């Protein structure tokens, strides 16, 4: 099943079981927690066996990325496909944070109050992210792995999974409090203040942040090693490609999405400005053909693109691959290039984009 088909199966289940779900929320004291979780799991497992979520409150349903990068690129699409009949519910693709409020937290038999967890904050200019040190006496009693896991769970609940993923590079525990530490609920406001002071962009979702990169081209039997400049909103996928890994690609595929790239040879006589315009025009054209990004109606998303000494590359994430070929061919019909399509893996071989003699 493609991601579109899985998402629609989940939403169909949710609509069919909406009365039962609302009853679980309306009468939390009258339900068996394990039975309730098992019931909701039936629907969530239509997307994945391992997907985390929470529900309750005022008809609130929140998915969790759980520190898995690929979910930041899949769950917004799933939420975007929710039907209008569920407009009375609030759905979130990841934990949104709590706006700086304190809360009590119990994990691994360690009980913490968020306003008693102390932090020190330092900016790392090399990674354009922040490093944290944290202290709480109850966390000090845990072994190191659990100590860090407990803190990150509290961090995501406080500032939200997106902000945590984008801007927190590392977090190290301290055995005792240090000077100039501040309570965890103040972290989001301090991060935003620091970003404004450094004229850095305000926090967005990981799938909405575009990063520029550049390489020194070199000869290789593999595609994309001729690249000298590009942009991407999915750096983990890009890093996997150049290191020969497939973790991100396989994780996306397990949900029914395909990470791939379109490429075509560049005219060696083109000036750099002309090549850039062609690339940007094609990125925009393909996204228009795929559908409005973030609408839930799109067949896929353009993740970025790159220019090489020999070829141009357009990076794609397809939510329903069967529709891509006809849409792409109609959009690219006016361009006199020989297009090929490849999985976003180092060892994948480019193949002709099927369907027309102009495309190979």
mmCIF file of C-alpha atoms in Angstrom:
data_model
loop_
_atom_site.group_PDB
_atom_site.id
_atom_site.type_symbol
_atom_site.label_atom_id
_atom_site.label_comp_id
_atom_site.label_asym_id
_atom_site.label_seq_id
_atom_site.Cartn_x
_atom_site.Cartn_y
_atom_site.Cartn_z
ATOM 1 C CA UNK A 1 0.000 0.000 0.000
ATOM 2 C CA UNK A 2 1.137 3.535 -0.696
ATOM 3 C CA UNK A 3 1.161 6.166 2.030
ATOM 4 C CA UNK A 4 -1.955 7.735 0.528
ATOM 5 C CA UNK A 5 -3.776 4.408 0.761
ATOM 6 C CA UNK A 6 -2.611 3.800 4.320
ATOM 7 C CA UNK A 7 -3.608 7.316 5.379
ATOM 8 C CA UNK A 8 -7.067 6.932 3.862
ATOM 9 C CA UNK A 9 -7.509 3.557 5.580
ATOM 10 C CA UNK A 10 -6.671 5.180 8.918
ATOM 11 C CA UNK A 11 -9.076 8.065 8.406
ATOM 12 C CA UNK A 12 -11.855 5.720 7.282
ATOM 13 C CA UNK A 13 -11.370 3.719 10.476
ATOM 14 C CA UNK A 14 -11.361 6.907 12.551
ATOM 15 C CA UNK A 15 -14.618 8.132 11.004
ATOM 16 C CA UNK A 16 -16.324 4.763 11.455
ATOM 17 C CA UNK A 17 -15.255 4.609 15.098
ATOM 18 C CA UNK A 18 -15.647 8.295 15.962
ATOM 19 C CA UNK A 19 -18.573 7.730 18.394
ATOM 20 C CA UNK A 20 -16.591 5.099 20.310
ATOM 21 C CA UNK A 21 -13.488 7.310 20.407
ATOM 22 C CA UNK A 22 -15.466 10.269 21.707
ATOM 23 C CA UNK A 23 -17.017 8.028 24.369
ATOM 24 C CA UNK A 24 -13.533 7.026 25.542
ATOM 25 C CA UNK A 25 -12.597 10.692 25.934
ATOM 26 C CA UNK A 26 -15.867 11.701 27.588
ATOM 27 C CA UNK A 27 -15.658 8.980 30.240
ATOM 28 C CA UNK A 28 -11.952 8.522 31.028
ATOM 29 C CA UNK A 29 -12.643 7.108 34.518
ATOM 30 C CA UNK A 30 -14.963 4.437 33.184
ATOM 31 C CA UNK A 31 -12.600 2.937 30.664
ATOM 32 C CA UNK A 32 -9.955 0.247 30.984
ATOM 33 C CA UNK A 33 -6.728 2.003 29.865
ATOM 34 C CA UNK A 34 -5.299 -1.147 28.285
ATOM 35 C CA UNK A 35 -8.509 -1.939 26.432
ATOM 36 C CA UNK A 36 -8.789 1.662 25.220
ATOM 37 C CA UNK A 37 -5.195 1.643 23.961
ATOM 38 C CA UNK A 38 -5.734 -1.690 22.211
ATOM 39 C CA UNK A 39 -8.830 -0.295 20.494
ATOM 40 C CA UNK A 40 -7.063 2.824 19.172
ATOM 41 C CA UNK A 41 -4.065 0.720 18.167
ATOM 42 C CA UNK A 42 -6.306 -1.044 15.662
ATOM 43 C CA UNK A 43 -6.570 2.176 13.678
ATOM 44 C CA UNK A 44 -3.024 3.443 14.122
ATOM 45 C CA UNK A 45 -1.600 0.110 12.990
ATOM 46 C CA UNK A 46 -3.143 0.736 9.591
ATOM 47 C CA UNK A 47 -0.292 3.236 9.243
ATOM 48 C CA UNK A 48 2.436 1.373 11.134
ATOM 49 C CA UNK A 49 2.911 -1.181 13.897
ATOM 50 C CA UNK A 50 5.385 1.089 15.695
ATOM 51 C CA UNK A 51 3.819 4.552 15.472
ATOM 52 C CA UNK A 52 3.429 6.427 18.767
ATOM 53 C CA UNK A 53 0.463 8.655 19.560
ATOM 54 C CA UNK A 54 -1.622 10.144 22.364
ATOM 55 C CA UNK A 55 -5.278 11.117 22.482
ATOM 56 C CA UNK A 56 -7.708 12.637 24.943
ATOM 57 C CA UNK A 57 -8.362 16.131 26.244
ATOM 58 C CA UNK A 58 -10.789 18.094 24.109
ATOM 59 C CA UNK A 59 -10.871 15.672 21.159
ATOM 60 C CA UNK A 60 -7.117 15.885 20.654
ATOM 61 C CA UNK A 61 -5.101 13.278 18.769
ATOM 62 C CA UNK A 62 -1.334 13.743 18.548
ATOM 63 C CA UNK A 63 1.104 11.584 16.628
ATOM 64 C CA UNK A 64 4.706 11.449 17.828
ATOM 65 C CA UNK A 65 7.845 11.365 15.697
ATOM 66 C CA UNK A 66 9.666 9.737 18.603
ATOM 67 C CA UNK A 67 13.052 10.998 17.395
ATOM 68 C CA UNK A 68 12.635 9.311 13.981
ATOM 69 C CA UNK A 69 13.500 11.793 11.258
ATOM 70 C CA UNK A 70 11.413 10.210 8.484
ATOM 71 C CA UNK A 71 8.197 10.748 10.450
ATOM 72 C CA UNK A 72 8.630 14.540 10.257
ATOM 73 C CA UNK A 73 8.194 14.100 6.470
ATOM 74 C CA UNK A 74 5.302 11.633 6.525
ATOM 75 C CA UNK A 75 2.981 12.537 9.386
ATOM 76 C CA UNK A 76 2.184 16.098 8.191
ATOM 77 C CA UNK A 77 0.851 14.534 4.989
ATOM 78 C CA UNK A 78 -1.192 11.983 6.946
ATOM 79 C CA UNK A 79 -2.725 14.728 9.099
ATOM 80 C CA UNK A 80 -3.302 16.838 5.997
ATOM 81 C CA UNK A 81 -5.588 14.112 4.596
ATOM 82 C CA UNK A 82 -7.999 14.164 7.538
ATOM 83 C CA UNK A 83 -11.597 14.444 6.289
ATOM 84 C CA UNK A 84 -13.757 17.495 6.927
ATOM 85 C CA UNK A 85 -16.153 15.387 8.996
ATOM 86 C CA UNK A 86 -13.503 15.355 11.748
ATOM 87 C CA UNK A 87 -13.218 19.142 11.959
ATOM 88 C CA UNK A 88 -14.237 18.987 15.620
ATOM 89 C CA UNK A 89 -11.020 17.162 16.447
ATOM 90 C CA UNK A 90 -7.523 18.609 16.722
ATOM 91 C CA UNK A 91 -4.812 16.478 15.080
ATOM 92 C CA UNK A 92 -1.070 17.123 15.343
ATOM 93 C CA UNK A 93 1.685 15.421 13.297
ATOM 94 C CA UNK A 94 4.095 15.671 16.259
ATOM 95 C CA UNK A 95 4.114 16.777 19.885
ATOM 96 C CA UNK A 96 3.573 20.562 19.755
ATOM 97 C CA UNK A 97 5.026 21.660 23.125
ATOM 98 C CA UNK A 98 3.116 23.229 25.983
ATOM 99 C CA UNK A 99 3.944 26.938 25.710
ATOM 100 C CA UNK A 100 6.335 27.074 28.657
ATOM 101 C CA UNK A 101 4.050 25.599 31.315
ATOM 102 C CA UNK A 102 5.426 23.470 34.120
ATOM 103 C CA UNK A 103 4.217 19.900 34.613
ATOM 104 C CA UNK A 104 4.945 16.848 36.721
ATOM 105 C CA UNK A 105 6.588 13.892 35.032
ATOM 106 C CA UNK A 106 7.147 10.300 36.148
ATOM 107 C CA UNK A 107 9.452 7.982 34.210
ATOM 108 C CA UNK A 108 11.644 5.058 35.260
ATOM 109 C CA UNK A 109 10.371 5.650 38.836
ATOM 110 C CA UNK A 110 11.938 9.129 38.749
ATOM 111 C CA UNK A 111 9.499 11.950 39.525
ATOM 112 C CA UNK A 112 10.344 15.428 38.213
ATOM 113 C CA UNK A 113 8.668 18.798 38.028
ATOM 114 C CA UNK A 114 9.609 20.613 34.837
ATOM 115 C CA UNK A 115 10.307 23.906 36.611
ATOM 116 C CA UNK A 116 12.870 22.106 38.803
ATOM 117 C CA UNK A 117 14.859 20.758 35.842
ATOM 118 C CA UNK A 118 17.716 23.245 35.387
ATOM 119 C CA UNK A 119 19.403 24.005 32.070
ATOM 120 C CA UNK A 120 22.465 25.704 30.670
ATOM 121 C CA UNK A 121 22.341 26.719 26.997
ATOM 122 C CA UNK A 122 25.202 27.175 24.526
ATOM 123 C CA UNK A 123 25.098 27.929 20.794
ATOM 124 C CA UNK A 124 27.272 25.897 18.422
ATOM 125 C CA UNK A 125 27.965 28.008 15.307
ATOM 126 C CA UNK A 126 29.297 25.030 13.326
ATOM 127 C CA UNK A 127 25.974 23.196 13.454
ATOM 128 C CA UNK A 128 23.774 26.311 13.894
ATOM 129 C CA UNK A 129 22.163 24.543 16.842
ATOM 130 C CA UNK A 130 22.229 24.559 20.632
ATOM 131 C CA UNK A 131 23.869 22.331 23.197
ATOM 132 C CA UNK A 132 22.236 21.787 26.575
ATOM 133 C CA UNK A 133 23.385 20.742 30.011
ATOM 134 C CA UNK A 134 20.705 19.677 32.478
ATOM 135 C CA UNK A 135 20.367 18.848 36.144
ATOM 136 C CA UNK A 136 17.702 17.375 38.406
ATOM 137 C CA UNK A 137 18.492 15.271 41.479
ATOM 138 C CA UNK A 138 15.995 12.538 40.530
ATOM 139 C CA UNK A 139 17.516 12.220 37.050
ATOM 140 C CA UNK A 140 20.987 11.862 38.573
ATOM 141 C CA UNK A 141 19.868 8.595 40.159
ATOM 142 C CA UNK A 142 19.175 6.988 36.776
ATOM 143 C CA UNK A 143 21.767 5.202 34.686
ATOM 144 C CA UNK A 144 23.079 7.408 31.823
ATOM 145 C CA UNK A 145 20.941 6.038 28.976
ATOM 146 C CA UNK A 146 17.703 6.384 30.918
ATOM 147 C CA UNK A 147 18.782 9.759 32.256
ATOM 148 C CA UNK A 148 19.117 11.156 28.744
ATOM 149 C CA UNK A 149 15.939 9.448 27.488
ATOM 150 C CA UNK A 150 13.907 10.885 30.379
ATOM 151 C CA UNK A 151 15.225 14.381 29.748
ATOM 152 C CA UNK A 152 14.491 14.274 26.019
ATOM 153 C CA UNK A 153 10.940 13.102 26.751
ATOM 154 C CA UNK A 154 10.443 16.159 28.977
ATOM 155 C CA UNK A 155 12.161 18.385 26.411
ATOM 156 C CA UNK A 156 9.797 17.316 23.606
ATOM 157 C CA UNK A 157 6.767 17.896 25.819
ATOM 158 C CA UNK A 158 8.046 21.381 26.686
ATOM 159 C CA UNK A 159 9.258 22.868 23.377
ATOM 160 C CA UNK A 160 7.747 20.398 20.925
ATOM 161 C CA UNK A 161 9.360 17.695 18.825
ATOM 162 C CA UNK A 162 9.971 19.922 15.799
ATOM 163 C CA UNK A 163 11.846 22.619 17.699
ATOM 164 C CA UNK A 164 13.797 20.013 19.632
ATOM 165 C CA UNK A 165 14.816 18.212 16.434
ATOM 166 C CA UNK A 166 15.767 21.376 14.570
ATOM 167 C CA UNK A 167 17.699 23.261 17.228
ATOM 168 C CA UNK A 168 18.942 20.957 20.013
ATOM 169 C CA UNK A 169 22.193 19.298 18.992
ATOM 170 C CA UNK A 170 22.966 17.525 22.267
ATOM 171 C CA UNK A 171 22.045 17.354 25.945
ATOM 172 C CA UNK A 172 24.470 16.336 28.693
ATOM 173 C CA UNK A 173 23.588 15.616 32.342
ATOM 174 C CA UNK A 174 25.378 17.311 35.227
ATOM 175 C CA UNK A 175 25.999 15.849 38.689
ATOM 176 C CA UNK A 176 25.320 19.199 40.337
ATOM 177 C CA UNK A 177 23.770 22.521 39.299
ATOM 178 C CA UNK A 178 26.024 25.080 37.621
ATOM 179 C CA UNK A 179 25.917 28.861 37.644
ATOM 180 C CA UNK A 180 23.453 30.713 35.398
ATOM 181 C CA UNK A 181 21.134 27.740 34.898
ATOM 182 C CA UNK A 182 17.419 28.313 34.301
ATOM 183 C CA UNK A 183 14.277 26.145 34.544
ATOM 184 C CA UNK A 184 13.167 24.006 31.596
ATOM 185 C CA UNK A 185 9.860 25.886 30.951
ATOM 186 C CA UNK A 186 11.894 28.996 30.013
ATOM 187 C CA UNK A 187 13.790 27.191 27.263
ATOM 188 C CA UNK A 188 11.507 27.987 24.317
ATOM 189 C CA UNK A 189 11.447 31.730 25.002
ATOM 190 C CA UNK A 190 15.236 31.775 25.424
ATOM 191 C CA UNK A 191 15.745 29.848 22.200
ATOM 192 C CA UNK A 192 13.522 32.240 20.265
ATOM 193 C CA UNK A 193 15.285 35.227 21.785
ATOM 194 C CA UNK A 194 18.696 33.808 20.847
ATOM 195 C CA UNK A 195 17.571 33.058 17.289
ATOM 196 C CA UNK A 196 16.271 36.608 16.850
ATOM 197 C CA UNK A 197 19.519 38.058 18.220
ATOM 198 C CA UNK A 198 21.533 36.038 15.677
ATOM 199 C CA UNK A 199 19.098 36.813 12.853
ATOM 200 C CA UNK A 200 18.398 33.106 12.375
ATOM 201 C CA UNK A 201 15.067 31.881 11.011
ATOM 202 C CA UNK A 202 12.201 31.271 13.401
ATOM 203 C CA UNK A 203 11.385 27.634 14.148
ATOM 204 C CA UNK A 204 9.409 25.716 11.559
ATOM 205 C CA UNK A 205 8.717 22.048 10.991
ATOM 206 C CA UNK A 206 11.728 20.013 9.813
ATOM 207 C CA UNK A 207 10.044 19.343 6.459
ATOM 208 C CA UNK A 208 9.696 23.110 5.901
ATOM 209 C CA UNK A 209 13.311 24.107 6.556
ATOM 210 C CA UNK A 210 15.466 24.360 3.437
ATOM 211 C CA UNK A 211 19.259 24.049 3.758
ATOM 212 C CA UNK A 212 21.832 25.062 1.147
ATOM 213 C CA UNK A 213 24.860 22.842 0.586
ATOM 214 C CA UNK A 214 27.893 22.675 -1.661
ATOM 215 C CA UNK A 215 30.390 19.990 -2.663
ATOM 216 C CA UNK A 216 33.615 19.697 -4.590
ATOM 217 C CA UNK A 217 32.644 17.623 -7.651
ATOM 218 C CA UNK A 218 34.611 14.462 -8.300
ATOM 219 C CA UNK A 219 34.592 11.613 -10.766
ATOM 220 C CA UNK A 220 32.602 8.598 -9.681
ATOM 221 C CA UNK A 221 30.747 5.666 -11.154
ATOM 222 C CA UNK A 222 27.809 6.684 -8.972
ATOM 223 C CA UNK A 223 25.338 9.490 -9.756
ATOM 224 C CA UNK A 224 25.306 12.842 -7.937
ATOM 225 C CA UNK A 225 29.045 13.055 -7.270
ATOM 226 C CA UNK A 226 29.225 15.763 -9.925
ATOM 227 C CA UNK A 227 27.051 18.014 -7.704
ATOM 228 C CA UNK A 228 28.564 21.346 -6.674
ATOM 229 C CA UNK A 229 25.512 23.107 -5.188
ATOM 230 C CA UNK A 230 22.043 22.289 -4.007
ATOM 231 C CA UNK A 231 19.270 22.764 -1.475
ATOM 232 C CA UNK A 232 17.402 20.203 0.586
ATOM 233 C CA UNK A 233 14.722 20.114 3.247
ATOM 234 C CA UNK A 234 15.664 16.516 4.138
ATOM 235 C CA UNK A 235 19.349 16.475 5.023
ATOM 236 C CA UNK A 236 19.175 13.055 6.682
ATOM 237 C CA UNK A 237 18.161 11.473 3.372
ATOM 238 C CA UNK A 238 20.934 13.352 1.572
ATOM 239 C CA UNK A 239 23.562 12.347 4.139
ATOM 240 C CA UNK A 240 22.468 8.718 3.895
ATOM 241 C CA UNK A 241 22.932 8.790 0.130
ATOM 242 C CA UNK A 242 26.527 10.002 0.189
ATOM 243 C CA UNK A 243 27.505 7.613 2.997
ATOM 244 C CA UNK A 244 25.966 4.636 1.239
ATOM 245 C CA UNK A 245 23.255 4.103 3.866
ATOM 246 C CA UNK A 246 19.594 3.360 3.235
ATOM 247 C CA UNK A 247 17.990 3.849 6.683
ATOM 248 C CA UNK A 248 15.904 6.869 5.712
ATOM 249 C CA UNK A 249 14.946 5.427 2.333
ATOM 250 C CA UNK A 250 13.823 2.121 3.859
ATOM 251 C CA UNK A 251 11.950 3.845 6.694
ATOM 252 C CA UNK A 252 9.997 5.920 4.175
ATOM 253 C CA UNK A 253 9.303 2.869 2.032
ATOM 254 C CA UNK A 254 7.928 0.971 5.043
ATOM 255 C CA UNK A 255 5.170 3.606 5.192
ATOM 256 C CA UNK A 256 4.458 3.347 1.473
ATOM 257 C CA UNK A 257 6.369 6.461 0.376
ATOM 258 C CA UNK A 258 9.157 6.546 -2.194
ATOM 259 C CA UNK A 259 12.176 8.844 -1.974
ATOM 260 C CA UNK A 260 13.635 9.356 -5.441
ATOM 261 C CA UNK A 261 15.179 11.935 -7.732
ATOM 262 C CA UNK A 262 14.627 13.032 -11.287
ATOM 263 C CA UNK A 263 17.721 13.902 -13.313
ATOM 264 C CA UNK A 264 18.670 15.016 -16.799
ATOM 265 C CA UNK A 265 21.901 16.007 -18.594
ATOM 266 C CA UNK A 266 22.804 19.677 -18.708
ATOM 267 C CA UNK A 267 23.977 21.501 -21.794
ATOM 268 C CA UNK A 268 27.707 22.159 -21.098
ATOM 269 C CA UNK A 269 27.403 25.567 -22.767
ATOM 270 C CA UNK A 270 24.796 26.805 -20.295
ATOM 271 C CA UNK A 271 25.820 29.617 -17.987
ATOM 272 C CA UNK A 272 25.367 28.976 -14.265
ATOM 273 C CA UNK A 273 22.525 31.472 -13.989
ATOM 274 C CA UNK A 274 20.650 29.784 -16.824
ATOM 275 C CA UNK A 275 21.128 26.336 -15.279
ATOM 276 C CA UNK A 276 19.817 27.595 -11.953
ATOM 277 C CA UNK A 277 16.735 29.092 -13.564
ATOM 278 C CA UNK A 278 15.976 25.805 -15.341
ATOM 279 C CA UNK A 279 16.351 23.893 -12.088
ATOM 280 C CA UNK A 280 14.166 26.283 -10.067
ATOM 281 C CA UNK A 281 11.526 26.392 -12.818
ATOM 282 C CA UNK A 282 11.367 22.598 -12.924
ATOM 283 C CA UNK A 283 11.123 22.298 -9.144
ATOM 284 C CA UNK A 284 8.188 24.708 -9.137
ATOM 285 C CA UNK A 285 6.566 23.046 -12.140
ATOM 286 C CA UNK A 286 6.797 19.574 -10.617
ATOM 287 C CA UNK A 287 5.347 20.691 -7.296
ATOM 288 C CA UNK A 288 2.450 22.301 -9.128
ATOM 289 C CA UNK A 289 1.892 19.044 -10.988
ATOM 290 C CA UNK A 290 2.064 17.001 -7.776
ATOM 291 C CA UNK A 291 -0.381 19.290 -5.979
ATOM 292 C CA UNK A 292 -0.198 22.010 -3.326
ATOM 293 C CA UNK A 293 2.422 21.057 -0.770
ATOM 294 C CA UNK A 294 0.940 20.602 2.688
ATOM 295 C CA UNK A 295 -2.641 20.312 1.450
ATOM 296 C CA UNK A 296 -3.010 16.564 1.885
ATOM 297 C CA UNK A 297 -4.092 16.474 -1.759
ATOM 298 C CA UNK A 298 -0.596 16.263 -3.214
ATOM 299 C CA UNK A 299 0.821 13.130 -4.843
ATOM 300 C CA UNK A 300 4.248 14.021 -3.488
ATOM 301 C CA UNK A 301 6.614 16.805 -2.536
ATOM 302 C CA UNK A 302 9.725 18.349 -4.029
ATOM 303 C CA UNK A 303 12.428 18.045 -1.366
ATOM 304 C CA UNK A 304 14.993 20.206 -3.139
ATOM 305 C CA UNK A 305 17.387 19.953 -6.033
ATOM 306 C CA UNK A 306 21.009 20.202 -7.111
ATOM 307 C CA UNK A 307 23.250 21.200 -9.985
ATOM 308 C CA UNK A 308 26.175 19.059 -11.077
ATOM 309 C CA UNK A 309 28.859 19.433 -13.702
ATOM 310 C CA UNK A 310 27.002 16.979 -15.884
ATOM 311 C CA UNK A 311 23.396 16.705 -14.668
ATOM 312 C CA UNK A 312 20.610 18.486 -12.843
ATOM 313 C CA UNK A 313 18.761 16.691 -10.021
ATOM 314 C CA UNK A 314 15.260 17.239 -8.594
ATOM 315 C CA UNK A 315 14.620 15.432 -5.293
ATOM 316 C CA UNK A 316 11.168 13.987 -4.645
ATOM 317 C CA UNK A 317 9.125 12.230 -1.984
ATOM 318 C CA UNK A 318 6.146 10.414 -3.496
ATOM 319 C CA UNK A 319 3.115 9.561 -1.361
ATOM 320 C CA UNK A 320 1.266 7.726 -4.134
ATOM 321 C CA UNK A 321 3.773 6.636 -6.744
ATOM 322 C CA UNK A 322 1.328 5.248 -9.352
ATOM 323 C CA UNK A 323 0.097 8.757 -10.158
ATOM 324 C CA UNK A 324 3.567 10.261 -10.570
ATOM 325 C CA UNK A 325 4.470 9.067 -14.072
ATOM 326 C CA UNK A 326 1.504 10.579 -15.935
ATOM 327 C CA UNK A 327 1.689 13.808 -13.922
ATOM 328 C CA UNK A 328 5.432 14.215 -14.528
ATOM 329 C CA UNK A 329 5.234 13.471 -18.227
ATOM 330 C CA UNK A 330 2.455 16.007 -18.746
ATOM 331 C CA UNK A 331 4.401 18.645 -16.797
ATOM 332 C CA UNK A 332 7.730 17.986 -18.527
ATOM 333 C CA UNK A 333 6.417 17.588 -22.058
ATOM 334 C CA UNK A 334 7.671 20.994 -23.197
ATOM 335 C CA UNK A 335 11.248 20.404 -21.987
ATOM 336 C CA UNK A 336 13.698 18.901 -24.519
ATOM 337 C CA UNK A 337 15.603 16.790 -21.980
ATOM 338 C CA UNK A 338 16.042 13.074 -21.427
ATOM 339 C CA UNK A 339 14.735 12.481 -17.917
ATOM 340 C CA UNK A 340 15.518 9.516 -15.714
ATOM 341 C CA UNK A 341 14.249 8.526 -12.281
ATOM 342 C CA UNK A 342 16.177 6.821 -9.504
ATOM 343 C CA UNK A 343 15.608 5.686 -5.947
ATOM 344 C CA UNK A 344 17.394 7.944 -3.452
ATOM 345 C CA UNK A 345 20.059 5.319 -2.755
ATOM 346 C CA UNK A 346 23.713 5.308 -3.754
ATOM 347 C CA UNK A 347 23.569 1.875 -5.418
ATOM 348 C CA UNK A 348 20.264 2.461 -7.225
ATOM 349 C CA UNK A 349 20.464 2.654 -11.007
ATOM 350 C CA UNK A 350 18.675 5.492 -12.829
ATOM 351 C CA UNK A 351 15.894 4.225 -15.083
ATOM 352 C CA UNK A 352 13.985 5.921 -17.900
ATOM 353 C CA UNK A 353 10.913 7.815 -16.787
ATOM 354 C CA UNK A 354 8.327 5.594 -18.429
ATOM 355 C CA UNK A 355 5.708 6.430 -20.955
ATOM 356 C CA UNK A 356 7.104 8.655 -23.694
ATOM 357 C CA UNK A 357 9.896 8.544 -26.305
ATOM 358 C CA UNK A 358 11.263 11.927 -25.165
ATOM 359 C CA UNK A 359 12.008 10.634 -21.672
ATOM 360 C CA UNK A 360 14.755 8.118 -20.974
#
